[in-house]
JSON list of C-alpha atoms in Angstrom, two decimals:
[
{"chain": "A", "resi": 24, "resn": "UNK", "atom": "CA", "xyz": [112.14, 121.28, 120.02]},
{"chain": "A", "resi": 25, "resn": "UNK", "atom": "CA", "xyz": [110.90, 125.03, 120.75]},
{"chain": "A", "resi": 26, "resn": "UNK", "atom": "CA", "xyz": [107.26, 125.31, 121.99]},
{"chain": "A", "resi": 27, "resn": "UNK", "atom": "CA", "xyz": [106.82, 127.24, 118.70]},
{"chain": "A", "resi": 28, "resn": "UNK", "atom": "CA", "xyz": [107.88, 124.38, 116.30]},
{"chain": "A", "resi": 29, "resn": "UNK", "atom": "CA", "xyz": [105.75, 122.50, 118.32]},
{"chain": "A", "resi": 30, "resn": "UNK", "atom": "CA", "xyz": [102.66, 124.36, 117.91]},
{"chain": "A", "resi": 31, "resn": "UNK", "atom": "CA", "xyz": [103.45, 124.92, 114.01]},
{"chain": "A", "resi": 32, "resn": "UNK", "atom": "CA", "xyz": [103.57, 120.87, 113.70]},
{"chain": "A", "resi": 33, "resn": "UNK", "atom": "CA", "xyz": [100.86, 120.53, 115.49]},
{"chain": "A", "resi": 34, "resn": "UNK", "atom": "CA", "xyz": [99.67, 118.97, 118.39]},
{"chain": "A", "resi": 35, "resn": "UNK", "atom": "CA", "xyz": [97.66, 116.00, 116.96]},
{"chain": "A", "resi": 36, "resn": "UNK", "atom": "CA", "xyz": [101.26, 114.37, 116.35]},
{"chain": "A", "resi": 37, "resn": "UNK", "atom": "CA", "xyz": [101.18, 114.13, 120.09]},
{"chain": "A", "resi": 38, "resn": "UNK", "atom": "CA", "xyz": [97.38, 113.80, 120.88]},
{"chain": "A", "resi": 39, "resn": "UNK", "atom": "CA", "xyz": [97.69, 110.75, 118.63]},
{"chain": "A", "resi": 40, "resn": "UNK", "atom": "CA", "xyz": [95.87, 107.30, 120.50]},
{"chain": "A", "resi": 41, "resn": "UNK", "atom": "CA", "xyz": [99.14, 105.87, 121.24]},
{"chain": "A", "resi": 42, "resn": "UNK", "atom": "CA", "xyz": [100.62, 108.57, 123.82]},
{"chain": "A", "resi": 43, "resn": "UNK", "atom": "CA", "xyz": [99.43, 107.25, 126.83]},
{"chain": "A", "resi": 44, "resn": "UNK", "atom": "CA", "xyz": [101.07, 103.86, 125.74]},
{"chain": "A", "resi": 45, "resn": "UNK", "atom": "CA", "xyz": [104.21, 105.67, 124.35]},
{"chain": "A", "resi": 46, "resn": "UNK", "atom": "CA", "xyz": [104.03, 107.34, 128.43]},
{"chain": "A", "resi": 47, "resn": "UNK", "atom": "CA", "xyz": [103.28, 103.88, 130.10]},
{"chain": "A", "resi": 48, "resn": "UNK", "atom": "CA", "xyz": [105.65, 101.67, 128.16]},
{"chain": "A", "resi": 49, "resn": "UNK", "atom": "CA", "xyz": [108.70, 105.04, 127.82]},
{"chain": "A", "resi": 50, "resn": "UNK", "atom": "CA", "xyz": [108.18, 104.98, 132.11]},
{"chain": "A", "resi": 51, "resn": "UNK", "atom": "CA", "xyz": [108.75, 101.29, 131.93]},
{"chain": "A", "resi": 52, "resn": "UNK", "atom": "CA", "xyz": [111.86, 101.32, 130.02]},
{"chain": "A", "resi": 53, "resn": "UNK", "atom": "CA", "xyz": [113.35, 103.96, 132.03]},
{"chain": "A", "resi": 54, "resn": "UNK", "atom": "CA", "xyz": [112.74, 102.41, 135.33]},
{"chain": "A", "resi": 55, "resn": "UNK", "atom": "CA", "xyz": [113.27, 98.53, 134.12]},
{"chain": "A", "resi": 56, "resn": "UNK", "atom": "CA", "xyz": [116.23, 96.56, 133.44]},
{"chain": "A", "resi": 57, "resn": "UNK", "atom": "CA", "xyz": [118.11, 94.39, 136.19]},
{"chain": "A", "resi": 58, "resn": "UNK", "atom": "CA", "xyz": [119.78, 91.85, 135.33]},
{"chain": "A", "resi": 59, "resn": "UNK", "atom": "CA", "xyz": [116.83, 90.18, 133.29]},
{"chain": "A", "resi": 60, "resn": "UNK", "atom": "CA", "xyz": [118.00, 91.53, 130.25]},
{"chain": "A", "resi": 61, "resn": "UNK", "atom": "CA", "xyz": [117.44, 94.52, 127.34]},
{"chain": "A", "resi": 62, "resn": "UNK", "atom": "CA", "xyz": [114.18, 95.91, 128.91]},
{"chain": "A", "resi": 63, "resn": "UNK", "atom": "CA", "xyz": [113.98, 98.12, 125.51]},
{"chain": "A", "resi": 64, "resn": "UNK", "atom": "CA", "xyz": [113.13, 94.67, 123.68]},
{"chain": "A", "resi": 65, "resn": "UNK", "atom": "CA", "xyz": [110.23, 93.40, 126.34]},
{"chain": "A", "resi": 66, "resn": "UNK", "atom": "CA", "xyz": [109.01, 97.28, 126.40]},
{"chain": "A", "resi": 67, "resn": "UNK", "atom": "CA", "xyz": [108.79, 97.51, 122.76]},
{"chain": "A", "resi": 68, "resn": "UNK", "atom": "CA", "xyz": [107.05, 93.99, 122.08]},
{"chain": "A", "resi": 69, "resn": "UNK", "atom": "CA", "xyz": [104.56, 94.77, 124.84]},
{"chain": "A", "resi": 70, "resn": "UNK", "atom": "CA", "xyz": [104.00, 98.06, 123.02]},
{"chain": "A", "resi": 71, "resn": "UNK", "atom": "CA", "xyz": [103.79, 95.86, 119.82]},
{"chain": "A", "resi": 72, "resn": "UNK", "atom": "CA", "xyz": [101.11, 93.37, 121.91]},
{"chain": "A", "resi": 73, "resn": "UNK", "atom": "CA", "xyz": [98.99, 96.31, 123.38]},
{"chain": "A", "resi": 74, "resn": "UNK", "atom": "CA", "xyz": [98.81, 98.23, 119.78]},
{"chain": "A", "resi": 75, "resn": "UNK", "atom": "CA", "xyz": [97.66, 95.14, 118.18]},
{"chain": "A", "resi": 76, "resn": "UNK", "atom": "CA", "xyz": [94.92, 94.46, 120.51]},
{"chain": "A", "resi": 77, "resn": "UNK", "atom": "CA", "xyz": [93.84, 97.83, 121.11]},
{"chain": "A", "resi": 78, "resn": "UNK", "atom": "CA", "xyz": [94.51, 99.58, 117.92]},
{"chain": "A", "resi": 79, "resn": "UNK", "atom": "CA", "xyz": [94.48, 96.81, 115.00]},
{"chain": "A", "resi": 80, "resn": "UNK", "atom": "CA", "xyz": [92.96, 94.07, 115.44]},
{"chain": "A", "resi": 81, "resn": "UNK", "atom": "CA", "xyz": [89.24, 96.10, 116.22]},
{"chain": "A", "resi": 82, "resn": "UNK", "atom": "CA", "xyz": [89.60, 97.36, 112.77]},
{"chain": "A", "resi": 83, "resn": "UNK", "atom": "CA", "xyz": [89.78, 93.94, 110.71]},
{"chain": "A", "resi": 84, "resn": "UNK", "atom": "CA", "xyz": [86.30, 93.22, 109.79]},
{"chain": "A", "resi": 85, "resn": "UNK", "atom": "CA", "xyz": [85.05, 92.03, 106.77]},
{"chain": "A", "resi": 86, "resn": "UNK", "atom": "CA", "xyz": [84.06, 95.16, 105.24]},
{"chain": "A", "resi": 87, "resn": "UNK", "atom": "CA", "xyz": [88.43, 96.09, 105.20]},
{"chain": "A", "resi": 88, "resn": "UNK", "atom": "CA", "xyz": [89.47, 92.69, 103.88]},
{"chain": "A", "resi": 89, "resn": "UNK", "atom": "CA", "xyz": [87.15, 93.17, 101.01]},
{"chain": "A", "resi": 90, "resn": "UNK", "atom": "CA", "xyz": [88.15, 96.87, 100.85]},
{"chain": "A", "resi": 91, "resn": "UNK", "atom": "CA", "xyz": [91.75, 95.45, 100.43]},
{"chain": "A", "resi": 92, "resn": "UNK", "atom": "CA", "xyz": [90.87, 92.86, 97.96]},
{"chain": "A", "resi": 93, "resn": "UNK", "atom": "CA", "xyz": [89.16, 95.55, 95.81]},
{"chain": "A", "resi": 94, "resn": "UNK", "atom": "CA", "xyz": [92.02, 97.99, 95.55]},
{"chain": "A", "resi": 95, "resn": "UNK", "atom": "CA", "xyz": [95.50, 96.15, 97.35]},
{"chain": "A", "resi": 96, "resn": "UNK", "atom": "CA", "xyz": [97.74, 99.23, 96.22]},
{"chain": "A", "resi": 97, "resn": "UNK", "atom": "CA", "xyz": [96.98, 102.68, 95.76]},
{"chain": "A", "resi": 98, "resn": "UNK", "atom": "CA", "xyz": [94.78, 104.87, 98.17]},
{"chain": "A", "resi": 99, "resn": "UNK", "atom": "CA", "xyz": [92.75, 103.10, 101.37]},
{"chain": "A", "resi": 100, "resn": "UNK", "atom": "CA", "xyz": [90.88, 104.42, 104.19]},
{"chain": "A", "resi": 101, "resn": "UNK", "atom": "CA", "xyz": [92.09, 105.45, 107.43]},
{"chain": "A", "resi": 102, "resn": "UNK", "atom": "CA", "xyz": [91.54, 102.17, 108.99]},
{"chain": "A", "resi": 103, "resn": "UNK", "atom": "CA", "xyz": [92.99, 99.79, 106.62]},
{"chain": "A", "resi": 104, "resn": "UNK", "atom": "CA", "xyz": [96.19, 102.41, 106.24]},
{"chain": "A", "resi": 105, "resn": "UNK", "atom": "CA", "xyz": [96.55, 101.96, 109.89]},
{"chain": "A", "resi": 106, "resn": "UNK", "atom": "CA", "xyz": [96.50, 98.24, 109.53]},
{"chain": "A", "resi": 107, "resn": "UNK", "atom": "CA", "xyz": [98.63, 98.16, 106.61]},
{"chain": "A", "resi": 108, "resn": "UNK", "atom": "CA", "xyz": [101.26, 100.68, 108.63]},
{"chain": "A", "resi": 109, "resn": "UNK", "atom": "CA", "xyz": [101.10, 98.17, 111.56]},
{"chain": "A", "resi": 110, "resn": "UNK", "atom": "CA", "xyz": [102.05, 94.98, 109.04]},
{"chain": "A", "resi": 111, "resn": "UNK", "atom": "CA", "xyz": [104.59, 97.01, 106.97]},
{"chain": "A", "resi": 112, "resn": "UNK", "atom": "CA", "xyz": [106.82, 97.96, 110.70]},
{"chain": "A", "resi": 113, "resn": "UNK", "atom": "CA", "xyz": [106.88, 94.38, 111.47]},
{"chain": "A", "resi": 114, "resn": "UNK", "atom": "CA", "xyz": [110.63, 92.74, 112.03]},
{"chain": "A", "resi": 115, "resn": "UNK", "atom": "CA", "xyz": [111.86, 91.40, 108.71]},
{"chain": "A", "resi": 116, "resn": "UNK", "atom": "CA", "xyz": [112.53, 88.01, 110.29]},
{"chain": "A", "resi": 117, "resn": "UNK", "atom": "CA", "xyz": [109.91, 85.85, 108.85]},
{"chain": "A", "resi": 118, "resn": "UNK", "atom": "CA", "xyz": [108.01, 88.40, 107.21]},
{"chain": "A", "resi": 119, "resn": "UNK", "atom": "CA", "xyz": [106.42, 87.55, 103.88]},
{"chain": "A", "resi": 120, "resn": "UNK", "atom": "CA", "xyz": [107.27, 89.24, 100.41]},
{"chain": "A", "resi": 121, "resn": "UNK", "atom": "CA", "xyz": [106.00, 88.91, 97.20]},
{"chain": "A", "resi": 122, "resn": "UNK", "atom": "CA", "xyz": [108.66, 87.42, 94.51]},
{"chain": "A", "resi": 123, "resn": "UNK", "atom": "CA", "xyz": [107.97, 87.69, 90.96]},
{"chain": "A", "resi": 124, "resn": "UNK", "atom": "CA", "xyz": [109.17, 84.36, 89.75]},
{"chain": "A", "resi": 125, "resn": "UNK", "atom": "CA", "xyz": [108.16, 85.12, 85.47]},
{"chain": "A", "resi": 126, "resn": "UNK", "atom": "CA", "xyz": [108.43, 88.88, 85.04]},
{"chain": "A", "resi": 127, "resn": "UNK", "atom": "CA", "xyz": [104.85, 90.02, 84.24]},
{"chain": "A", "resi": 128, "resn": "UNK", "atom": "CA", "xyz": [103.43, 87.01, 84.58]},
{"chain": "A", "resi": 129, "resn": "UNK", "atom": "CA", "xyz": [103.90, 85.07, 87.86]},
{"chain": "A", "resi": 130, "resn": "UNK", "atom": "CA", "xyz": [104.53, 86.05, 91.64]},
{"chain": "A", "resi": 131, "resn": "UNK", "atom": "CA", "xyz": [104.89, 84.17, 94.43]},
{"chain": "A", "resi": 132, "resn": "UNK", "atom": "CA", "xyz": [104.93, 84.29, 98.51]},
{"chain": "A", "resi": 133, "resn": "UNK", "atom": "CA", "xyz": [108.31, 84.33, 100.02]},
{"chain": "A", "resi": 134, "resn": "UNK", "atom": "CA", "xyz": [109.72, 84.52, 103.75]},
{"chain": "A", "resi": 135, "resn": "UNK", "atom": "CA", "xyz": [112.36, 86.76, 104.69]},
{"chain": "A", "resi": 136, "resn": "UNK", "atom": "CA", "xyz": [115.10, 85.25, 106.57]},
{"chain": "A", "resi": 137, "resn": "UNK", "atom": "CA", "xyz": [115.90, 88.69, 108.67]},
{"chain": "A", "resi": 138, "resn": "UNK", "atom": "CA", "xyz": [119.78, 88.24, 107.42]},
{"chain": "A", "resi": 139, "resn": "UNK", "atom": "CA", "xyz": [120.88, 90.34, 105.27]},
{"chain": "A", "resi": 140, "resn": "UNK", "atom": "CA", "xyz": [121.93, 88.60, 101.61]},
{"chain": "A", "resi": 141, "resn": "UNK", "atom": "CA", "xyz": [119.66, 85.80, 102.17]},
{"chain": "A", "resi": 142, "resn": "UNK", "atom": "CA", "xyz": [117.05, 85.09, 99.46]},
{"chain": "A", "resi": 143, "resn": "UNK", "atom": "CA", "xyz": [113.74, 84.85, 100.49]},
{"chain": "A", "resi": 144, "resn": "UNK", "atom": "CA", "xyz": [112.23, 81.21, 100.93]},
{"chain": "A", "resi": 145, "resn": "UNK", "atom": "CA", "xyz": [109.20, 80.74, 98.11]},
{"chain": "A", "resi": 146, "resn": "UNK", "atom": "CA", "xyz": [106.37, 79.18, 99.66]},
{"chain": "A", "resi": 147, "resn": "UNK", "atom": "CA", "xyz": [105.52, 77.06, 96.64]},
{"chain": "A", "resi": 148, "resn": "UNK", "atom": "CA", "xyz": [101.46, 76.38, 97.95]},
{"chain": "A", "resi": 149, "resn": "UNK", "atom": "CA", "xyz": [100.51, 79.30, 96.19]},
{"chain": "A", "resi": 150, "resn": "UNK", "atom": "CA", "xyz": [101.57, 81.20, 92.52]},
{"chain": "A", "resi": 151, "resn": "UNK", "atom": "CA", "xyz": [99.36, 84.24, 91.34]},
{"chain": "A", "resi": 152, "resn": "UNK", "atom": "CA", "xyz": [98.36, 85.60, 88.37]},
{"chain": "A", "resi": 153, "resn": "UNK", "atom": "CA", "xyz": [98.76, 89.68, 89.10]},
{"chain": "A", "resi": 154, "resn": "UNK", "atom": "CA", "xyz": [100.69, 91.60, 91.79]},
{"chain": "A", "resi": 155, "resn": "UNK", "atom": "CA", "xyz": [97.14, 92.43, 93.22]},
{"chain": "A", "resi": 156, "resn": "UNK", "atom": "CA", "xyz": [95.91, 89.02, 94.22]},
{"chain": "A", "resi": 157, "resn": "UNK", "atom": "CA", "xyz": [99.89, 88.11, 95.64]},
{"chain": "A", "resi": 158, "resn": "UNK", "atom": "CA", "xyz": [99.44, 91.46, 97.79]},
{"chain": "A", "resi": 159, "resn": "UNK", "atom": "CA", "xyz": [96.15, 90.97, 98.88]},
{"chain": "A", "resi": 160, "resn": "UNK", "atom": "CA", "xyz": [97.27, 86.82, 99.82]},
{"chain": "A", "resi": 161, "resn": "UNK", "atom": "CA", "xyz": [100.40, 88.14, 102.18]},
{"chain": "A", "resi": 162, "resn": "UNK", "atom": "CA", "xyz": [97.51, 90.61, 103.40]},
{"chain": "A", "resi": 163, "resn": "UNK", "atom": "CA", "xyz": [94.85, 87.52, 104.46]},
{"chain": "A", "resi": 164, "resn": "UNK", "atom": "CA", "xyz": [98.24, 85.82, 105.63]},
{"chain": "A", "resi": 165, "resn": "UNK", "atom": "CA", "xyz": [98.99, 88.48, 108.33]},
{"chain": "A", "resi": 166, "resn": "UNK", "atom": "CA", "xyz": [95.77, 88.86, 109.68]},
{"chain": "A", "resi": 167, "resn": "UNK", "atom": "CA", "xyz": [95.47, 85.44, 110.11]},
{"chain": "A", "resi": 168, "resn": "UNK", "atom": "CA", "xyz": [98.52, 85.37, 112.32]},
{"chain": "A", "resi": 169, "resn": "UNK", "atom": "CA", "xyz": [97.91, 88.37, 113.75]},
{"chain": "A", "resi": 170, "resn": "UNK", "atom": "CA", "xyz": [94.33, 86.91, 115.07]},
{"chain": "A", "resi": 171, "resn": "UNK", "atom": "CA", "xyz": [96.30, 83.63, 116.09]},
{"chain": "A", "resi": 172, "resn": "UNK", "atom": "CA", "xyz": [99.00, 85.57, 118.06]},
{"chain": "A", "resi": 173, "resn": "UNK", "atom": "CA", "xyz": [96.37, 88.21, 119.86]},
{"chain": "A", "resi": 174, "resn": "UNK", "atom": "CA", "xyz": [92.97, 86.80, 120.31]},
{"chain": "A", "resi": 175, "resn": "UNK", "atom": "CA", "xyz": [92.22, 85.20, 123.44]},
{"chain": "A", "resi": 176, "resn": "UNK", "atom": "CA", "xyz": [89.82, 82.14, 123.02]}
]
């Protein structure tokens, strides 16, 4: 890319909070590997890891979650975009969906499989009413993992 383009774009693409971990986990990659494995997959879930912690998780208060549950689809601030941007690049193994089992009238909560063809399984605890309150359930869902995988007790 031409120092030109560059400026035009913009530097705030590049200025963003992650490039010192894009620099620190790219340098890692580069100079990793051995025979331990893919270093690409251990570099990008410790990017994954340090993004959470750093970036996400200190957003999730109260205050977004009933931001969310107010308006699920549609325009949000920057923080819950950010944490909504964060959920929606997770791998599709395991990753919850919402499955409209009566058109119009009923959704439920499935689980992706991560293989391609397979129908989602429906996690029968739970139907909803509206699209909203499914979307903001798979929301409430993924912080709560999210909190179970990251914070340290």
């Amino acid at each position: 890319m031409s120092s030109e383009v560059f400026e035009k774009i913009g530097r705030s693409v590049v200025e963003s909070a992650y490039e010192d971990i894009y620099e620190e986990i790219g340098r890692q990659a580069i100079h990793g590997g051995g025979p331990g494995g893919d270093p690409t997959v251990e570099v990008v879930e410790q990017l994954d890891e340090r993004i959470a912690r750093e970036q996400i998780l200190p957003r999730i208060d109260d205050d977004l979650i009933q931001e969310h549950k107010e308006n699920p689809v549609g325009q949000h601030s920057d923080d819950l975009q950010r944490v909504l941007h964060y959920f929606r690049r997770q791998p599709l193994d395991e990753k919850y969906v919402i499955v409209e089992t009566e058109r119009n009238e009923e959704w439920n909560i499935g689980l992706l499989s991560g293989e391609r063809g397979n129908s989602p399984e429906l996690l029968e605890e739970d139907t909803f009413d509206s699209l909203e309150e499914a979307e903001h359930a798979v929301f409430l869902r993924r912080i709560e993992e999210l909190q179970a995988t990251y914070t340290e007790e």
